[in-house]
Amino acid sequence: MVQYNFKKITVVPSGKDFIDIILSRTQRQTPTVVHKGYAISRLRQFYMRKVKYTQQNFHEKLSTIIEEFPRLDDIHPFYGDLLHVLYNKDHYKLALGQVNTARNLISKIAKDYVKLLKYGDSLYRCKSLKVAALGRMCTVIKRIGPSLAYLEQIRQHMARLPSIDPNTRTILICGYPNVGKSSFINKITRADVDVQPYAFTTKSLFVGHTDYKYLRYQVIDTPGILDRPFEDRNIIEMCSITALAHLRAAVLFFLDISGSCGYSIAQQAALFHSIKSLFMNKPLIIVCNKTDLQPLEGISEEDKKLVLEMKAEAMKTVIGQGGEPTNGDGVLLTMSTLTEEGVIAVKNAACERLLDQRVELKMKSKKINDCLNRFHVAIPKPRDQKERPPCIPQSVLEAKAKQAAQMAEKEKRKTEKDLEDENGGAGVYSANLRKNYILANDEWKDDVLPEILDGHNVYDFIDPDILQRLEELEEEEGMRQAEEENEDFKMDGEELTPEEQAALAEIRKKKSLLIREHRMKKSTAESRPTVPRKFDKDRKFTTERMGRQLSALGLDPSLAINRARGRSLSRRGRKRERSLDKGDNDAGDAMDMDVDQQNKKLRIRSRSRSRSKSRPPGEVAPGEGFKDSAQKVKALKLAKKSVKKRNKDARRGEADRVIPSLKPKHLFSGKRSIGKTQRR
Amino acid sequence: MRLEKCWFCSSTVYPGHGIQFVRNDAKIFRFCRSKCHKNFKMKRNPRKVKWTKAYRRLHGKDMTQDSTFEFERKRNRPERYDRNLAENTLKAIKKIDKVRSNREAKHIEKRMKVKKSKERREAAKELEQSIHLVKPPSVLAQDPSLTLPKIKVKVSQQQTEENHAMEE
């Protein structure tokens, strides 16, 4: 089944465009470079190829045009006639014929010139032959330029034709202009046809689709027909006539009862009679429209007679089940598209009539016998007069009755929603959700129980036997506390007395002192000279000190002091000078040698020692750690220098005056091994 | 509305605080503040982070097993409301709280006591061993008490006589 869809026809280019397309393609798709020096066969081949290629392209394109445009004899007569009405069959065929001849001509040209090219002897000659061939082909196309333009126009118009399937269920609407056909189709389908007060608003056929009893119906709106002799009709009217003639459809003849279309009922009746030949074998319904302006009963006698005449004609087309038409109502209907009364009735009547007719036809045709057995409903013939109603079991009846009762009850019972509405609506009234709680005591319904208490969730603690457990806990706690008191008495034995604590504190102080001293010594060990004890610079090893320490320990120091003094060298010397009276227990013999050696120095000193004299700064005292006076002088100098405050005025000095290199070469020249040298 | 426990530090998360993280296996982690949340994201184990309750319980710093913990249990079946029960529960919560806090305090006290006794023992030992730094052995022989030695101060006779006169 060919879909009557003329949208798929390829665009027909105009003459000039056609030539341009083909020639440019030839230039692109064939080799372009050729030189004088090539072999002659190569040259010939080159140009022959171009000519043949051009011819092929023309042939292809023209063939597609010829094939794609429909042949008026091969398509459904409805479309054939429609296209004839619109475009004139002859012109159409002529145009296509011209295209065909053009194709043949081009083939011939190409053949001739290829033959000539075979004997071309120079590049120039071959080239001229090719130019001539191509030129002639192009002139052929130029000559059929108008036909191509015409075909393009037809193609554009055909693409916009409505896609009407001539074989399916169709309803056709016809009548005078402005009677309300387009409004009707707008009402029953989703088509959106222009409705305007002037005649011939609808200039072509429009299709809409509607459903009835699960089947799809095409509804075709036609332009209005005037009552004229056939030959005088214009293209637009011819469209509707064609549709009427060829489509097997139910026809709705629209009648404007009120006469507001500008034509009287008499004129409309005249039209009806003139085209009634077209209604052969089609279910016809006469529809009286615009009853809101003028009801059917209110028209004049003459008009009524005319209408009844039309009805009589229409009756003839009714195919009843027996012989006589059972209902005359299905032939003459009234409606008003403005108020929408009767519209659906009209549609249903039309669809029903059409369906009946089609079914009848199908039944009569041969094909139906193949599937007739598939839809046969067997109804048993009643053998006696006994009534046999359907059997419903008792339980089902009871269930149904109960359900019905429940429904009734639901309507009677007051719902929460009703309550809400009574008390002020959704925002004002809030339902008491606790109303239906089942508790041991109804007073408790409104109780608010806190969810959180002291950082605990109350719900985690709720337990029916919580009281009992709490009692157990308290007992346990009591016992524990008793035990703990007993234990507390044990611990107190080991306390130290305050004197002992003082002693301990003293011990710890001494220990920490020792540790600190040791640490200081350790850290300075590298830079401190190791001086033997006898050179005691800080006077740490004096007898007074020893005496103090010993007495702090609780011992009597006097004996120890005396002994130490007796052994001391400096004192020894002096003692020797003056007298031996100062109680000296020691033998002191071992010391004699040392004393004699030291004697000289000490004697000099001790003589002039009426008053103590400090040493001159340059002189090195034993025990200081210096090699000689010069070293000590240097050390003193350094010490003094280090104490001097540093000049932090930041004034420019000698070192600051010279800028060694303003532009060091290595920073301002040279390429980088990798990377850019954008900045230096 | 429920008070939840922070997964990391085990403190209570009140409504409106903290962040809840739901993992792909539908396990829910609740955090009381961003500190815990960030620690979690760093994949730290709360059992190793000193300030969390998990660490403290694991290392015996806080009380772990006690009968007071049995009272607080998440119940899934709600009990039918009973006013007396509710009253009793509310009162009980307070008492249980008190008992529990007492017990926890005792636990910590016990823990602390151990150090004290140890300290005392060590002090006594140190005193005994190092008394020679302040009290020479000769003095110790005479006065065996572990105290500082008495410093003899030489005072002239005349003054003492005068003092006696003053005192009277």
mmCIF file of N, CA and C in Angstrom, chain A residues 114-169:
data_model
loop_
_atom_site.group_PDB
_atom_site.id
_atom_site.type_symbol
_atom_site.label_atom_id
_atom_site.label_comp_id
_atom_site.label_asym_id
_atom_site.label_seq_id
_atom_site.Cartn_x
_atom_site.Cartn_y
_atom_site.Cartn_z
ATOM 1 N N VAL A 114 32.588 11.270 -27.460
ATOM 2 C CA VAL A 114 33.586 10.273 -27.047
ATOM 3 C C VAL A 114 34.182 9.605 -28.279
ATOM 4 N N LYS A 115 33.297 9.347 -29.246
ATOM 5 C CA LYS A 115 33.804 8.740 -30.476
ATOM 6 C C LYS A 115 34.835 9.640 -31.137
ATOM 7 N N LEU A 116 34.525 10.953 -31.170
ATOM 8 C CA LEU A 116 35.460 11.880 -31.787
ATOM 9 C C LEU A 116 36.774 11.952 -31.016
ATOM 10 N N LEU A 117 36.620 11.938 -29.691
ATOM 11 C CA LEU A 117 37.809 12.067 -28.853
ATOM 12 C C LEU A 117 38.797 10.935 -29.082
ATOM 13 N N LYS A 118 38.275 9.798 -29.478
ATOM 14 C CA LYS A 118 39.175 8.659 -29.680
ATOM 15 C C LYS A 118 40.237 8.962 -30.715
ATOM 16 N N TYR A 119 39.938 9.928 -31.592
ATOM 17 C CA TYR A 119 40.880 10.243 -32.650
ATOM 18 C C TYR A 119 41.496 11.628 -32.506
ATOM 19 N N GLY A 120 41.377 12.177 -31.369
ATOM 20 C CA GLY A 120 42.007 13.469 -31.151
ATOM 21 C C GLY A 120 43.504 13.327 -31.137
ATOM 22 N N ASP A 121 44.207 14.266 -31.796
ATOM 23 C CA ASP A 121 45.651 14.045 -31.940
ATOM 24 C C ASP A 121 46.498 14.988 -31.092
ATOM 25 N N SER A 122 45.894 16.017 -30.510
ATOM 26 C CA SER A 122 46.712 16.883 -29.652
ATOM 27 C C SER A 122 45.914 17.257 -28.420
ATOM 28 N N LEU A 123 46.613 17.795 -27.468
ATOM 29 C CA LEU A 123 45.965 18.204 -26.219
ATOM 30 C C LEU A 123 44.890 19.227 -26.513
ATOM 31 N N TYR A 124 45.279 20.176 -27.408
ATOM 32 C CA TYR A 124 44.354 21.261 -27.682
ATOM 33 C C TYR A 124 43.075 20.750 -28.299
ATOM 34 N N ARG A 125 43.233 19.819 -29.216
ATOM 35 C CA ARG A 125 42.050 19.323 -29.900
ATOM 36 C C ARG A 125 41.158 18.572 -28.941
ATOM 37 N N CYS A 126 41.757 17.723 -28.155
ATOM 38 C CA CYS A 126 40.952 16.966 -27.183
ATOM 39 C C CYS A 126 40.226 17.909 -26.249
ATOM 40 N N LYS A 127 40.958 18.911 -25.839
ATOM 41 C CA LYS A 127 40.347 19.849 -24.902
ATOM 42 C C LYS A 127 39.169 20.546 -25.545
ATOM 43 N N SER A 128 39.337 20.982 -26.789
ATOM 44 C CA SER A 128 38.228 21.671 -27.439
ATOM 45 C C SER A 128 37.041 20.754 -27.593
ATOM 46 N N LEU A 129 37.295 19.503 -27.886
ATOM 47 C CA LEU A 129 36.186 18.563 -28.024
ATOM 48 C C LEU A 129 35.426 18.426 -26.716
ATOM 49 N N LYS A 130 36.195 18.334 -25.679
ATOM 50 C CA LYS A 130 35.560 18.192 -24.376
ATOM 51 C C LYS A 130 34.747 19.430 -24.065
ATOM 52 N N VAL A 131 35.287 20.589 -24.322
ATOM 53 C CA VAL A 131 34.575 21.832 -24.051
ATOM 54 C C VAL A 131 33.287 21.869 -24.843
ATOM 55 N N ALA A 132 33.367 21.459 -26.087
ATOM 56 C CA ALA A 132 32.163 21.472 -26.916
ATOM 57 C C ALA A 132 31.111 20.539 -26.361
ATOM 58 N N ALA A 133 31.543 19.338 -25.954
ATOM 59 C CA ALA A 133 30.578 18.355 -25.458
ATOM 60 C C ALA A 133 29.867 18.897 -24.246
ATOM 61 N N LEU A 134 30.676 19.378 -23.341
ATOM 62 C CA LEU A 134 30.083 19.882 -22.103
ATOM 63 C C LEU A 134 29.166 21.064 -22.381
ATOM 64 N N GLY A 135 29.588 21.891 -23.283
ATOM 65 C CA GLY A 135 28.775 23.058 -23.615
ATOM 66 C C GLY A 135 27.425 22.661 -24.176
ATOM 67 N N ARG A 136 27.426 21.686 -25.066
ATOM 68 C CA ARG A 136 26.157 21.271 -25.642
ATOM 69 C C ARG A 136 25.243 20.667 -24.600
ATOM 70 N N MET A 137 25.825 19.894 -23.737
ATOM 71 C CA MET A 137 24.990 19.318 -22.670
ATOM 72 C C MET A 137 24.368 20.421 -21.840
ATOM 73 N N CYS A 138 25.143 21.399 -21.556
ATOM 74 C CA CYS A 138 24.619 22.476 -20.712
ATOM 75 C C CYS A 138 23.527 23.257 -21.407
ATOM 76 N N THR A 139 23.667 23.445 -22.709
ATOM 77 C CA THR A 139 22.593 24.157 -23.395
ATOM 78 C C THR A 139 21.307 23.349 -23.371
ATOM 79 N N VAL A 140 21.404 22.069 -23.487
ATOM 80 C CA VAL A 140 20.203 21.230 -23.387
ATOM 81 C C VAL A 140 19.493 21.492 -22.076
ATOM 82 N N ILE A 141 20.252 21.497 -21.049
ATOM 83 C CA ILE A 141 19.640 21.720 -19.723
ATOM 84 C C ILE A 141 19.066 23.145 -19.627
ATOM 85 N N LYS A 142 19.783 24.056 -20.185
ATOM 86 C CA LYS A 142 19.292 25.438 -20.153
ATOM 87 C C LYS A 142 17.944 25.536 -20.838
ATOM 88 N N ARG A 143 17.785 24.815 -21.905
ATOM 89 C CA ARG A 143 16.524 24.859 -22.657
ATOM 90 C C ARG A 143 15.382 24.314 -21.837
ATOM 91 N N ILE A 144 15.634 23.256 -21.031
ATOM 92 C CA ILE A 144 14.516 22.739 -20.223
ATOM 93 C C ILE A 144 14.394 23.449 -18.890
ATOM 94 N N GLY A 145 15.060 24.534 -18.712
ATOM 95 C CA GLY A 145 14.998 25.304 -17.469
ATOM 96 C C GLY A 145 13.590 25.602 -16.994
ATOM 97 N N PRO A 146 12.712 26.140 -17.834
ATOM 98 C CA PRO A 146 11.348 26.416 -17.382
ATOM 99 C C PRO A 146 10.622 25.176 -16.891
ATOM 100 N N SER A 147 10.822 24.056 -17.572
ATOM 101 C CA SER A 147 10.161 22.821 -17.108
ATOM 102 C C SER A 147 10.638 22.471 -15.719
ATOM 103 N N LEU A 148 11.921 22.615 -15.507
ATOM 104 C CA LEU A 148 12.458 22.293 -14.175
ATOM 105 C C LEU A 148 11.855 23.194 -13.108
ATOM 106 N N ALA A 149 11.713 24.469 -13.442
ATOM 107 C CA ALA A 149 11.120 25.381 -12.466
ATOM 108 C C ALA A 149 9.691 24.970 -12.155
ATOM 109 N N TYR A 150 8.953 24.645 -13.220
ATOM 110 C CA TYR A 150 7.567 24.221 -13.053
ATOM 111 C C TYR A 150 7.485 22.974 -12.186
ATOM 112 N N LEU A 151 8.361 22.023 -12.445
ATOM 113 C CA LEU A 151 8.353 20.784 -11.668
ATOM 114 C C LEU A 151 8.679 21.060 -10.198
ATOM 115 N N GLU A 152 9.570 21.983 -9.988
ATOM 116 C CA GLU A 152 9.921 22.324 -8.603
ATOM 117 C C GLU A 152 8.725 22.892 -7.879
ATOM 118 N N GLN A 153 7.986 23.755 -8.572
ATOM 119 C CA GLN A 153 6.800 24.334 -7.939
ATOM 120 C C GLN A 153 5.779 23.267 -7.609
ATOM 121 N N ILE A 154 5.577 22.375 -8.557
ATOM 122 C CA ILE A 154 4.626 21.287 -8.317
ATOM 123 C C ILE A 154 5.070 20.470 -7.121
ATOM 124 N N ARG A 155 6.331 20.174 -7.084
ATOM 125 C CA ARG A 155 6.851 19.365 -5.983
ATOM 126 C C ARG A 155 6.579 20.035 -4.661
ATOM 127 N N GLN A 156 6.819 21.316 -4.573
ATOM 128 C CA GLN A 156 6.588 22.035 -3.321
ATOM 129 C C GLN A 156 5.113 21.972 -2.937
ATOM 130 N N HIS A 157 4.247 22.146 -3.911
ATOM 131 C CA HIS A 157 2.833 22.124 -3.599
ATOM 132 C C HIS A 157 2.386 20.726 -3.191
ATOM 133 N N MET A 158 2.912 19.740 -3.889
ATOM 134 C CA MET A 158 2.511 18.356 -3.594
ATOM 135 C C MET A 158 2.932 17.947 -2.198
ATOM 136 N N ALA A 159 4.053 18.452 -1.788
ATOM 137 C CA ALA A 159 4.526 18.084 -0.454
ATOM 138 C C ALA A 159 3.567 18.569 0.618
ATOM 139 N N ARG A 160 2.820 19.624 0.272
ATOM 140 C CA ARG A 160 1.936 20.173 1.290
ATOM 141 C C ARG A 160 0.529 19.612 1.215
ATOM 142 N N LEU A 161 0.293 18.712 0.288
ATOM 143 C CA LEU A 161 -1.051 18.150 0.208
ATOM 144 C C LEU A 161 -1.337 17.311 1.445
ATOM 145 N N PRO A 162 -2.581 17.291 1.869
ATOM 146 C CA PRO A 162 -2.875 16.501 3.060
ATOM 147 C C PRO A 162 -2.793 15.008 2.742
ATOM 148 N N SER A 163 -2.338 14.248 3.676
ATOM 149 C CA SER A 163 -2.158 12.823 3.424
ATOM 150 C C SER A 163 -3.479 12.114 3.680
ATOM 151 N N ILE A 164 -4.168 11.901 2.621
ATOM 152 C CA ILE A 164 -5.486 11.260 2.722
ATOM 153 C C ILE A 164 -5.343 9.828 2.226
ATOM 154 N N ASP A 165 -5.783 8.902 3.037
ATOM 155 C CA ASP A 165 -5.767 7.508 2.629
ATOM 156 C C ASP A 165 -7.106 7.201 1.961
ATOM 157 N N PRO A 166 -7.110 6.913 0.664
ATOM 158 C CA PRO A 166 -8.395 6.779 -0.022
ATOM 159 C C PRO A 166 -9.169 5.527 0.359
ATOM 160 N N ASN A 167 -8.546 4.601 1.031
ATOM 161 C CA ASN A 167 -9.193 3.319 1.270
ATOM 162 C C ASN A 167 -9.749 3.152 2.670
ATOM 163 N N THR A 168 -9.444 4.037 3.541
ATOM 164 C CA THR A 168 -9.909 3.843 4.896
ATOM 165 C C THR A 168 -11.248 4.537 5.103
ATOM 166 N N ARG A 169 -11.770 4.418 6.348
ATOM 167 C CA ARG A 169 -13.064 5.028 6.628
ATOM 168 C C ARG A 169 -12.946 6.553 6.537
#
